[in-house]
Amino acid sequence: MTPPRTALVIGATGGIGGETAAALVRRGWSVRALTRRERNPNWPPTVEWIPGDAMDAASVARAARGASLIVHAANPPGYRNWPRLVPAMLENTIAAAIAEGARIILPGTIYNFGPDAFPLLSEGSPQHPKSRKGAIRAAMEARLREASTQGAKVLIVRAGDFFGPRPGNSWLSQGMIKPGVPVKAISEPVRNGSGHAWAYLPDVAETMAALMDREDQLEDFDAFHFGGHWFDDGRDFAKAVARAAGDPRLPIRAFPWPLVVALSPLVPLFREMAEMRYLWKEPIRLDNRRLRALLGREPHTPLDEALGETLEGLGCFAGAHDHAPNRRQTLDEGAPQVLHPRHVR
C-alpha cells in the first residue's frame, strides 16, 4: 500500500489555510498544521498539530521534515508589519522546501496587478501594483520563481476577493458585514457598478488540491487563475449577501471610502485599504482558461449556498454557534473521500 503524501500547512488556522488542509485530507494526504494556537477541537485527529511559529526557521524545517508539499498560507493579521514579517516567513518556507525537495503552494491574489493589466488578468499579465501590499505580493512571487531554480517547486493559484465560512481576513467579513451577529446592513465597496470577482475559499482549496493530483503535469514554477464568482455589476454581490441573510430588503450602503482615506495616515488598516481602492473602481476578471484546460472544470459552489455557509460560519444567523458545526469544519475520519463542490464549470 502506498503511504499517504505528507503536506505541511502554514497558516492552517486562517481561512484559506484551513480550507486547503481540509481539501488535502479529503484527497488522502497526511496533513500537518504548524500553529501557535491550541488544537481546534473541530478538526479530526488525522491532522497533526505541530506547535511552532512561521517566523522561526527551525520550527518550519522541523515541521516540514518528510513533506512533499508546503502550503504557505501565513499572513500577519490586520496588515501589521507586512514589510518585515512576510518576507521572513516566506524565506523560512523556501528553505524548508529546498531541503525537502517539496513544492510550495501560495494562494495568490490580484493585488500584484495594476491598471495596465486590467480588465482581464492572465497568468502572464504584467505585475505593476499600486499598493505597498501589492508590491510585497509581487516580490513574493519573484522570490518564489527564483526558489524554483534552487530546488523547490512552486504552484501559485491567484483568485479574486475571498469569502468563506472559516474566519479570516476578507473584505466581506472586515468591510461589508459584522461577523458574530445577524446581518442588519451591508457596506458596498464597489464604485459605479464595476465588475468584480469573488472566490469561495472551499472552491479555491479544492482547486489547489486537484492541481496537486496532477503534479506530474505542472512546471517547476507554475501559476493558474481561478475564475470564481464573477459579477458584471459588482453591487450584485451585496444583494446576494442580503438574500443569503434571509432579507433581500436589507439596506446596502456605500462603503465609507472618504472616511477611510481621511484616517489612513493614522490607522494602518485604513492606509492599506485606501491604497487598494483602485481595485474596486474598474472591472477586474481572472482568465481561468488554462486552469479549466488542465482540470477540465473549475470547482464551483452555487452562490446562494456558498454565501449561506459563509454567513453561518461567521456566526451571522441567530443561534448559529449552537447548531452542528459547518460541514467543512468536521471531516470524515474514515477512508479519504473527495467531496467536490455542488457544481463545476
C-alpha positions as YAML, in Angstrom:
chain: A
units: angstrom
residues:
- id: 1
  name: MET
  ca: [0.00, 0.00, 0.00]
- id: 2
  name: THR
  ca: [1.35, 3.40, -1.00]
- id: 3
  name: PRO
  ca: [1.91, 5.64, 2.06]
- id: 4
  name: PRO
  ca: [-0.05, 8.91, 2.05]
- id: 5
  name: ARG
  ca: [1.59, 12.04, 0.76]
- id: 6
  name: THR
  ca: [2.53, 14.49, 3.50]
- id: 7
  name: ALA
  ca: [1.69, 18.19, 3.45]
- id: 8
  name: LEU
  ca: [2.60, 20.94, 5.89]
- id: 9
  name: VAL
  ca: [0.11, 23.79, 6.08]
- id: 10
  name: ILE
  ca: [1.48, 27.04, 7.48]
- id: 11
  name: GLY
  ca: [-1.47, 29.24, 8.43]
- id: 12
  name: ALA
  ca: [-3.96, 26.39, 8.89]
- id: 13
  name: THR
  ca: [-5.99, 28.42, 11.42]
- id: 14
  name: GLY
  ca: [-6.72, 31.06, 8.77]
- id: 15
  name: GLY
  ca: [-9.39, 30.98, 6.09]
- id: 16
  name: ILE
  ca: [-7.56, 29.67, 3.03]
- id: 17
  name: GLY
  ca: [-5.08, 27.61, 5.06]
- id: 18
  name: GLY
  ca: [-7.83, 25.80, 6.92]
- id: 19
  name: GLU
  ca: [-9.83, 25.07, 3.79]
- id: 20
  name: THR
  ca: [-6.75, 23.82, 1.96]
- id: 21
  name: ALA
  ca: [-5.86, 21.50, 4.84]
- id: 22
  name: ALA
  ca: [-9.41, 20.12, 4.72]
- id: 23
  name: ALA
  ca: [-9.28, 19.61, 0.94]
- id: 24
  name: LEU
  ca: [-5.96, 17.77, 1.17]
- id: 25
  name: VAL
  ca: [-7.29, 15.47, 3.92]
- id: 26
  name: ARG
  ca: [-10.27, 14.62, 1.72]
- id: 27
  name: ARG
  ca: [-7.85, 13.61, -1.03]
- id: 28
  name: GLY
  ca: [-5.88, 11.29, 1.18]
- id: 29
  name: TRP
  ca: [-2.98, 13.50, 2.24]
- id: 30
  name: SER
  ca: [-1.37, 13.25, 5.65]
- id: 31
  name: VAL
  ca: [-1.62, 16.85, 6.87]
- id: 32
  name: ARG
  ca: [0.42, 18.70, 9.47]
- id: 33
  name: ALA
  ca: [-0.54, 22.15, 10.73]
- id: 34
  name: LEU
  ca: [2.14, 24.48, 12.09]
- id: 35
  name: THR
  ca: [0.46, 26.83, 14.53]
- id: 36
  name: ARG
  ca: [1.00, 28.90, 17.63]
- id: 37
  name: ARG
  ca: [-2.58, 28.21, 18.75]
- id: 38
  name: GLU
  ca: [-4.11, 25.27, 20.57]
- id: 39
  name: ARG
  ca: [-5.59, 22.45, 18.55]
- id: 40
  name: ASN
  ca: [-9.00, 23.22, 17.06]
- id: 41
  name: PRO
  ca: [-11.45, 20.65, 18.53]
- id: 42
  name: ASN
  ca: [-13.47, 20.69, 15.28]
- id: 43
  name: TRP
  ca: [-10.54, 19.20, 13.38]
- id: 44
  name: PRO
  ca: [-10.17, 15.41, 13.12]
- id: 45
  name: PRO
  ca: [-7.28, 13.62, 14.78]
- id: 46
  name: THR
  ca: [-5.87, 12.85, 11.32]
- id: 47
  name: VAL
  ca: [-4.48, 16.42, 11.21]
- id: 48
  name: GLU
  ca: [-1.25, 16.62, 13.18]
- id: 49
  name: TRP
  ca: [-0.98, 19.93, 15.00]
- id: 50
  name: ILE
  ca: [2.63, 20.99, 15.47]
- id: 51
  name: PRO
  ca: [3.44, 23.86, 17.86]
- id: 52
  name: GLY
  ca: [5.65, 26.41, 16.17]
- id: 53
  name: ASP
  ca: [6.00, 29.81, 14.56]
- id: 54
  name: ALA
  ca: [6.34, 30.60, 10.86]
- id: 55
  name: MET
  ca: [8.93, 33.21, 11.86]
- id: 56
  name: ASP
  ca: [11.17, 30.52, 13.35]
- id: 57
  name: ALA
  ca: [13.20, 28.77, 10.66]
- id: 58
  name: ALA
  ca: [13.97, 25.80, 12.87]
- id: 59
  name: SER
  ca: [10.28, 25.24, 13.65]
- id: 60
  name: VAL
  ca: [9.36, 25.31, 9.97]
- id: 61
  name: ALA
  ca: [12.22, 22.99, 9.00]
- id: 62
  name: ARG
  ca: [11.31, 20.51, 11.71]
- id: 63
  name: ALA
  ca: [7.62, 20.50, 10.80]
- id: 64
  name: ALA
  ca: [8.40, 20.10, 7.08]
- id: 65
  name: ARG
  ca: [10.62, 17.04, 7.52]
- id: 66
  name: GLY
  ca: [9.45, 14.39, 5.07]
- id: 67
  name: ALA
  ca: [6.78, 16.62, 3.48]
- id: 68
  name: SER
  ca: [6.41, 16.83, -0.29]
- id: 69
  name: LEU
  ca: [4.13, 19.89, -0.12]
- id: 70
  name: ILE
  ca: [4.19, 23.10, 1.94]
- id: 71
  name: VAL
  ca: [1.12, 25.32, 1.78]
- id: 72
  name: HIS
  ca: [2.27, 28.85, 2.58]
- id: 73
  name: ALA
  ca: [-0.92, 30.50, 3.81]
- id: 74
  name: ALA
  ca: [0.59, 32.57, 6.63]
- id: 75
  name: ASN
  ca: [-0.41, 36.23, 6.77]
- id: 76
  name: PRO
  ca: [0.19, 38.78, 9.54]
- id: 77
  name: PRO
  ca: [-3.24, 39.81, 10.86]
- id: 78
  name: GLY
  ca: [-4.60, 43.29, 10.28]
- id: 79
  name: TYR
  ca: [-1.88, 44.24, 7.78]
- id: 80
  name: ARG
  ca: [0.59, 44.72, 10.65]
- id: 81
  name: ASN
  ca: [4.34, 44.63, 9.91]
- id: 82
  name: TRP
  ca: [3.94, 43.16, 6.44]
- id: 83
  name: PRO
  ca: [7.28, 44.52, 5.11]
- id: 84
  name: ARG
  ca: [9.19, 42.82, 7.92]
- id: 85
  name: LEU
  ca: [7.20, 39.66, 8.60]
- id: 86
  name: VAL
  ca: [6.05, 38.48, 5.17]
- id: 87
  name: PRO
  ca: [9.48, 38.11, 3.51]
- id: 88
  name: ALA
  ca: [10.94, 36.46, 6.60]
- id: 89
  name: MET
  ca: [8.16, 33.87, 6.80]
- id: 90
  name: LEU
  ca: [8.48, 33.13, 3.10]
- id: 91
  name: GLU
  ca: [12.25, 32.60, 3.37]
- id: 92
  name: ASN
  ca: [11.70, 30.02, 6.09]
- id: 93
  name: THR
  ca: [9.22, 28.17, 3.89]
- id: 94
  name: ILE
  ca: [11.58, 28.30, 0.91]
- id: 95
  name: ALA
  ca: [14.49, 26.97, 2.95]
- id: 96
  name: ALA
  ca: [12.40, 24.04, 4.19]
- id: 97
  name: ALA
  ca: [11.07, 23.29, 0.69]
- id: 98
  name: ILE
  ca: [14.58, 23.26, -0.79]
- id: 99
  name: ALA
  ca: [15.81, 20.96, 1.98]
- id: 100
  name: GLU
  ca: [12.93, 18.52, 1.41]
- id: 101
  name: GLY
  ca: [12.59, 18.90, -2.37]
- id: 102
  name: ALA
  ca: [8.99, 19.93, -1.75]
- id: 103
  name: ARG
  ca: [6.54, 22.03, -3.72]
- id: 104
  name: ILE
  ca: [5.26, 25.29, -2.23]
- id: 105
  name: ILE
  ca: [1.66, 26.34, -2.82]
- id: 106
  name: LEU
  ca: [1.00, 30.06, -2.49]
- id: 107
  name: PRO
  ca: [-2.64, 31.23, -2.53]
- id: 108
  name: GLY
  ca: [-2.32, 34.30, -4.73]
- id: 109
  name: THR
  ca: [-4.34, 37.49, -5.13]
- id: 110
  name: ILE
  ca: [-4.96, 40.25, -7.66]
- id: 111
  name: TYR
  ca: [-3.06, 42.76, -5.51]
- id: 112
  name: ASN
  ca: [0.03, 42.11, -7.65]
- id: 113
  name: PHE
  ca: [-1.54, 43.84, -10.62]
- id: 114
  name: GLY
  ca: [-2.05, 47.45, -11.65]
- id: 115
  name: PRO
  ca: [-4.42, 49.13, -14.13]
- id: 116
  name: ASP
  ca: [-2.12, 48.34, -17.06]
- id: 117
  name: ALA
  ca: [-3.15, 44.67, -16.69]
- id: 118
  name: PHE
  ca: [-6.92, 45.25, -16.43]
- id: 119
  name: PRO
  ca: [-9.64, 44.24, -17.20]
- id: 120
  name: LEU
  ca: [-8.78, 40.56, -17.91]
- id: 121
  name: LEU
  ca: [-5.87, 39.08, -15.98]
- id: 122
  name: SER
  ca: [-3.94, 36.15, -17.42]
- id: 123
  name: GLU
  ca: [-1.19, 34.26, -15.64]
- id: 124
  name: GLY
  ca: [1.40, 36.25, -17.56]
- id: 125
  name: SER
  ca: [-0.10, 39.72, -17.15]
- id: 126
  name: PRO
  ca: [2.45, 42.39, -16.10]
- id: 127
  name: GLN
  ca: [2.71, 42.99, -12.36]
- id: 128
  name: HIS
  ca: [2.84, 46.70, -11.61]
- id: 129
  name: PRO
  ca: [0.94, 47.04, -8.32]
- id: 130
  name: LYS
  ca: [-0.12, 50.39, -6.90]
- id: 131
  name: SER
  ca: [-0.13, 49.45, -3.21]
- id: 132
  name: ARG
  ca: [2.56, 48.51, -0.71]
- id: 133
  name: LYS
  ca: [0.85, 45.21, -0.05]
- id: 134
  name: GLY
  ca: [0.70, 44.54, -3.78]
- id: 135
  name: ALA
  ca: [4.42, 45.29, -4.12]
- id: 136
  name: ILE
  ca: [5.16, 42.76, -1.37]
- id: 137
  name: ARG
  ca: [2.97, 40.21, -3.10]
- id: 138
  name: ALA
  ca: [4.79, 40.75, -6.40]
- id: 139
  name: ALA
  ca: [8.14, 40.43, -4.63]
- id: 140
  name: MET
  ca: [7.00, 37.17, -3.02]
- id: 141
  name: GLU
  ca: [6.20, 35.67, -6.40]
- id: 142
  name: ALA
  ca: [9.52, 36.85, -7.84]
- id: 143
  name: ARG
  ca: [11.35, 35.24, -4.94]
- id: 144
  name: LEU
  ca: [9.41, 32.01, -5.42]
- id: 145
  name: ARG
  ca: [10.31, 31.95, -9.09]
- id: 146
  name: GLU
  ca: [13.95, 32.22, -8.05]
- id: 147
  name: ALA
  ca: [13.47, 29.43, -5.50]
- id: 148
  name: SER
  ca: [12.12, 27.16, -8.24]
- id: 149
  name: THR
  ca: [15.61, 27.20, -9.76]
- id: 150
  name: GLN
  ca: [17.21, 26.32, -6.41]
- id: 151
  name: GLY
  ca: [15.49, 23.02, -5.61]
- id: 152
  name: ALA
  ca: [11.95, 23.98, -4.62]
- id: 153
  name: LYS
  ca: [8.90, 23.71, -6.83]
- id: 154
  name: VAL
  ca: [6.14, 26.32, -6.77]
- id: 155
  name: LEU
  ca: [2.42, 26.47, -7.52]
- id: 156
  name: ILE
  ca: [0.54, 29.78, -7.31]
- id: 157
  name: VAL
  ca: [-3.25, 29.95, -7.61]
- id: 158
  name: ARG
  ca: [-4.49, 33.53, -7.89]
- id: 159
  name: ALA
  ca: [-8.10, 34.38, -7.15]
- id: 160
  name: GLY
  ca: [-10.40, 37.33, -6.55]
- id: 161
  name: ASP
  ca: [-11.57, 38.52, -3.15]
- id: 162
  name: PHE
  ca: [-12.01, 35.64, -0.74]
- id: 163
  name: PHE
  ca: [-15.14, 34.72, 1.19]
- id: 164
  name: GLY
  ca: [-15.92, 31.59, 3.15]
- id: 165
  name: PRO
  ca: [-17.11, 30.04, 6.40]
- id: 166
  name: ARG
  ca: [-13.78, 30.00, 8.25]
- id: 167
  name: PRO
  ca: [-12.82, 33.25, 9.98]
- id: 168
  name: GLY
  ca: [-10.02, 35.14, 8.29]
- id: 169
  name: ASN
  ca: [-9.09, 38.41, 6.65]
- id: 170
  name: SER
  ca: [-11.59, 39.22, 3.91]
- id: 171
  name: TRP
  ca: [-13.43, 42.22, 2.57]
- id: 172
  name: LEU
  ca: [-16.75, 40.57, 3.30]
- id: 173
  name: SER
  ca: [-16.05, 39.93, 6.99]
- id: 174
  name: GLN
  ca: [-13.96, 43.05, 7.66]
- id: 175
  name: GLY
  ca: [-15.53, 45.67, 5.44]
- id: 176
  name: MET
  ca: [-19.04, 44.70, 4.37]
- id: 177
  name: ILE
  ca: [-20.74, 42.96, 7.31]
- id: 178
  name: LYS
  ca: [-20.16, 42.45, 11.02]
- id: 179
  name: PRO
  ca: [-19.39, 38.83, 11.98]
- id: 180
  name: GLY
  ca: [-20.96, 37.27, 15.06]
- id: 181
  name: VAL
  ca: [-24.35, 38.96, 14.77]
- id: 182
  name: PRO
  ca: [-27.26, 38.79, 12.30]
- id: 183
  name: VAL
  ca: [-26.71, 40.96, 9.25]
- id: 184
  name: LYS
  ca: [-28.51, 44.29, 9.63]
- id: 185
  name: ALA
  ca: [-26.86, 46.27, 6.83]
- id: 186
  name: ILE
  ca: [-24.24, 45.75, 4.14]
- id: 187
  name: SER
  ca: [-21.47, 48.13, 3.05]
- id: 188
  name: GLU
  ca: [-20.74, 48.12, -0.66]
- id: 189
  name: PRO
  ca: [-17.14, 48.97, -1.73]
- id: 190
  name: VAL
  ca: [-17.71, 48.72, -5.50]
- id: 191
  name: ARG
  ca: [-17.74, 52.01, -7.35]
- id: 192
  name: ASN
  ca: [-20.25, 52.72, -10.14]
- id: 193
  name: GLY
  ca: [-21.25, 49.09, -10.51]
- id: 194
  name: SER
  ca: [-17.83, 47.94, -11.76]
- id: 195
  name: GLY
  ca: [-17.48, 44.22, -12.36]
- id: 196
  name: HIS
  ca: [-15.79, 42.23, -9.60]
- id: 197
  name: ALA
  ca: [-14.59, 38.67, -8.95]
- id: 198
  name: TRP
  ca: [-15.16, 36.83, -5.68]
- id: 199
  name: ALA
  ca: [-13.63, 33.47, -4.72]
- id: 200
  name: TYR
  ca: [-15.29, 30.99, -2.35]
- id: 201
  name: LEU
  ca: [-12.47, 29.59, -0.21]
- id: 202
  name: PRO
  ca: [-13.55, 25.91, -0.23]
- id: 203
  name: ASP
  ca: [-13.62, 26.04, -4.04]
- id: 204
  name: VAL
  ca: [-10.15, 27.61, -4.21]
- id: 205
  name: ALA
  ca: [-8.83, 24.98, -1.80]
- id: 206
  name: GLU
  ca: [-10.41, 22.16, -3.81]
- id: 207
  name: THR
  ca: [-8.74, 23.60, -6.91]
- id: 208
  name: MET
  ca: [-5.29, 23.60, -5.33]
- id: 209
  name: ALA
  ca: [-5.74, 20.03, -4.09]
- id: 210
  name: ALA
  ca: [-6.92, 18.93, -7.54]
- id: 211
  name: LEU
  ca: [-3.88, 20.52, -9.16]
- id: 212
  name: MET
  ca: [-1.62, 18.61, -6.80]
- id: 213
  name: ASP
  ca: [-3.26, 15.39, -8.02]
- id: 214
  name: ARG
  ca: [-1.81, 16.35, -11.41]
- id: 215
  name: GLU
  ca: [1.59, 17.47, -10.18]
- id: 216
  name: ASP
  ca: [3.32, 15.45, -12.85]
- id: 217
  name: GLN
  ca: [1.78, 17.86, -15.36]
- id: 218
  name: LEU
  ca: [2.95, 21.02, -13.56]
- id: 219
  name: GLU
  ca: [6.04, 23.08, -14.29]
- id: 220
  name: ASP
  ca: [8.63, 23.63, -11.56]
- id: 221
  name: PHE
  ca: [7.17, 27.15, -11.32]
- id: 222
  name: ASP
  ca: [3.53, 27.24, -12.29]
- id: 223
  name: ALA
  ca: [0.60, 29.60, -11.84]
- id: 224
  name: PHE
  ca: [-3.12, 29.35, -12.53]
- id: 225
  name: HIS
  ca: [-6.03, 31.75, -12.30]
- id: 226
  name: PHE
  ca: [-9.25, 30.84, -10.53]
- id: 227
  name: GLY
  ca: [-12.34, 32.46, -12.06]
- id: 228
  name: GLY
  ca: [-14.72, 32.11, -9.11]
- id: 229
  name: HIS
  ca: [-17.96, 34.08, -8.95]
- id: 230
  name: TRP
  ca: [-17.97, 36.94, -11.44]
- id: 231
  name: PHE
  ca: [-20.40, 39.86, -11.27]
- id: 232
  name: ASP
  ca: [-20.81, 42.17, -14.26]
- id: 233
  name: ASP
  ca: [-22.20, 44.63, -11.74]
- id: 234
  name: GLY
  ca: [-20.21, 44.23, -8.54]
- id: 235
  name: ARG
  ca: [-23.12, 45.54, -6.47]
- id: 236
  name: ASP
  ca: [-24.99, 42.30, -7.15]
- id: 237
  name: PHE
  ca: [-22.73, 40.53, -4.66]
- id: 238
  name: ALA
  ca: [-24.06, 42.70, -1.83]
- id: 239
  name: LYS
  ca: [-27.60, 41.91, -2.97]
- id: 240
  name: ALA
  ca: [-26.76, 38.21, -2.87]
- id: 241
  name: VAL
  ca: [-25.45, 38.60, 0.69]
- id: 242
  name: ALA
  ca: [-28.76, 40.17, 1.71]
- id: 243
  name: ARG
  ca: [-30.64, 37.33, 0.05]
- id: 244
  name: ALA
  ca: [-28.49, 34.72, 1.82]
- id: 245
  name: ALA
  ca: [-29.05, 36.53, 5.13]
- id: 246
  name: GLY
  ca: [-32.78, 35.98, 4.67]
- id: 247
  name: ASP
  ca: [-33.88, 39.54, 3.90]
- id: 248
  name: PRO
  ca: [-33.37, 40.90, 0.36]
- id: 249
  name: ARG
  ca: [-34.55, 44.29, 1.66]
- id: 250
  name: LEU
  ca: [-31.55, 44.78, 3.94]
- id: 251
  name: PRO
  ca: [-30.05, 48.25, 3.47]
- id: 252
  name: ILE
  ca: [-26.98, 48.35, 1.22]
- id: 253
  name: ARG
  ca: [-24.88, 51.42, 1.90]
- id: 254
  name: ALA
  ca: [-21.86, 52.85, 0.15]
- id: 255
  name: PHE
  ca: [-18.61, 51.87, 1.82]
- id: 256
  name: PRO
  ca: [-17.21, 54.92, 3.67]
- id: 257
  name: TRP
  ca: [-14.22, 55.45, 1.39]
- id: 258
  name: PRO
  ca: [-13.88, 59.19, 2.23]
- id: 259
  name: LEU
  ca: [-13.58, 58.36, 5.93]
- id: 260
  name: VAL
  ca: [-11.10, 55.55, 5.28]
- id: 261
  name: VAL
  ca: [-8.95, 57.82, 3.14]
- id: 262
  name: ALA
  ca: [-9.10, 60.65, 5.69]
- id: 263
  name: LEU
  ca: [-8.00, 58.37, 8.55]
- id: 264
  name: SER
  ca: [-5.43, 56.41, 6.53]
- id: 265
  name: PRO
  ca: [-2.45, 58.39, 7.88]
- id: 266
  name: LEU
  ca: [-3.44, 57.37, 11.42]
- id: 267
  name: VAL
  ca: [-4.81, 53.83, 11.02]
- id: 268
  name: PRO
  ca: [-2.56, 51.24, 9.31]
- id: 269
  name: LEU
  ca: [-5.52, 49.09, 8.25]
- id: 270
  name: PHE
  ca: [-7.23, 52.08, 6.63]
- id: 271
  name: ARG
  ca: [-3.99, 53.05, 4.89]
- id: 272
  name: GLU
  ca: [-3.76, 49.65, 3.24]
- id: 273
  name: MET
  ca: [-7.45, 49.67, 2.34]
- id: 274
  name: ALA
  ca: [-7.17, 53.13, 0.81]
- id: 275
  name: GLU
  ca: [-4.21, 52.04, -1.31]
- id: 276
  name: MET
  ca: [-6.27, 49.17, -2.72]
- id: 277
  name: ARG
  ca: [-9.28, 51.29, -3.54]
- id: 278
  name: TYR
  ca: [-8.31, 51.22, -7.23]
- id: 279
  name: LEU
  ca: [-9.20, 47.52, -7.32]
- id: 280
  name: TRP
  ca: [-12.84, 48.45, -6.76]
- id: 281
  name: LYS
  ca: [-13.05, 51.23, -9.35]
- id: 282
  name: GLU
  ca: [-12.99, 49.21, -12.57]
- id: 283
  name: PRO
  ca: [-13.78, 45.67, -13.67]
- id: 284
  name: ILE
  ca: [-11.07, 43.07, -12.95]
- id: 285
  name: ARG
  ca: [-11.62, 39.48, -14.05]
- id: 286
  name: LEU
  ca: [-9.33, 36.44, -13.89]
- id: 287
  name: ASP
  ca: [-8.92, 34.34, -17.04]
- id: 288
  name: ASN
  ca: [-9.24, 30.71, -15.91]
- id: 289
  name: ARG
  ca: [-8.99, 29.02, -19.32]
- id: 290
  name: ARG
  ca: [-5.62, 27.46, -18.53]
- id: 291
  name: LEU
  ca: [-6.97, 26.02, -15.27]
- id: 292
  name: ARG
  ca: [-10.02, 24.56, -16.97]
- id: 293
  name: ALA
  ca: [-7.88, 23.10, -19.74]
- id: 294
  name: LEU
  ca: [-5.89, 21.12, -17.17]
- id: 295
  name: LEU
  ca: [-8.64, 20.16, -14.72]
- id: 296
  name: GLY
  ca: [-11.49, 20.01, -17.21]
- id: 297
  name: ARG
  ca: [-13.61, 22.06, -14.82]
- id: 298
  name: GLU
  ca: [-13.31, 24.61, -12.04]
- id: 299
  name: PRO
  ca: [-14.80, 23.72, -8.64]
- id: 300
  name: HIS
  ca: [-17.80, 25.98, -8.22]
- id: 301
  name: THR
  ca: [-20.30, 26.01, -5.35]
- id: 302
  name: PRO
  ca: [-23.56, 27.83, -6.23]
- id: 303
  name: LEU
  ca: [-23.54, 31.39, -4.90]
- id: 304
  name: ASP
  ca: [-26.53, 31.20, -2.56]
- id: 305
  name: GLU
  ca: [-25.21, 28.00, -0.98]
- id: 306
  name: ALA
  ca: [-21.69, 29.43, -0.66]
- id: 307
  name: LEU
  ca: [-22.95, 32.62, 0.98]
- id: 308
  name: GLY
  ca: [-25.29, 30.71, 3.27]
- id: 309
  name: GLU
  ca: [-22.41, 28.57, 4.55]
- id: 310
  name: THR
  ca: [-20.24, 31.67, 4.86]
- id: 311
  name: LEU
  ca: [-22.75, 33.58, 6.96]
- id: 312
  name: GLU
  ca: [-23.34, 30.51, 9.13]
- id: 313
  name: GLY
  ca: [-19.60, 30.08, 9.65]
- id: 314
  name: LEU
  ca: [-19.24, 33.77, 10.53]
- id: 315
  name: GLY
  ca: [-21.98, 33.48, 13.14]
- id: 316
  name: CYS
  ca: [-24.45, 35.70, 11.32]
- id: 317
  name: PHE
  ca: [-27.51, 33.54, 11.88]
- id: 318
  name: ALA
  ca: [-29.35, 33.54, 15.20]
- id: 319
  name: GLY
  ca: [-28.16, 30.53, 17.21]
- id: 320
  name: ALA
  ca: [-25.56, 29.62, 14.57]
- id: 321
  name: HIS
  ca: [-22.99, 28.72, 17.22]
- id: 322
  name: ASP
  ca: [-25.44, 26.37, 18.95]
- id: 323
  name: HIS
  ca: [-26.03, 24.21, 15.89]
- id: 324
  name: ALA
  ca: [-23.90, 21.49, 14.36]
- id: 325
  name: PRO
  ca: [-20.55, 22.72, 13.03]
- id: 326
  name: ASN
  ca: [-20.29, 23.66, 9.36]
- id: 327
  name: ARG
  ca: [-19.90, 20.55, 7.21]
- id: 328
  name: ARG
  ca: [-16.48, 21.69, 6.02]
- id: 329
  name: GLN
  ca: [-15.18, 22.05, 9.56]
- id: 330
  name: THR
  ca: [-15.75, 18.41, 10.53]
- id: 331
  name: LEU
  ca: [-14.04, 15.95, 8.23]
- id: 332
  name: ASP
  ca: [-14.73, 12.29, 7.70]
- id: 333
  name: GLU
  ca: [-12.27, 10.43, 9.88]
- id: 334
  name: GLY
  ca: [-12.64, 7.23, 7.90]
- id: 335
  name: ALA
  ca: [-11.39, 6.47, 4.42]
- id: 336
  name: PRO
  ca: [-10.36, 9.52, 2.36]
- id: 337
  name: GLN
  ca: [-13.23, 10.87, 0.33]
- id: 338
  name: VAL
  ca: [-13.21, 13.62, -2.28]
- id: 339
  name: LEU
  ca: [-16.10, 15.98, -1.62]
- id: 340
  name: HIS
  ca: [-16.46, 18.10, -4.72]
- id: 341
  name: PRO
  ca: [-18.48, 21.32, -4.64]
- id: 342
  name: ARG
  ca: [-22.05, 21.01, -5.89]
- id: 343
  name: HIS
  ca: [-21.33, 22.15, -9.42]
- id: 344
  name: VAL
  ca: [-18.25, 22.70, -11.54]
- id: 345
  name: ARG
  ca: [-17.60, 24.81, -14.55]
...
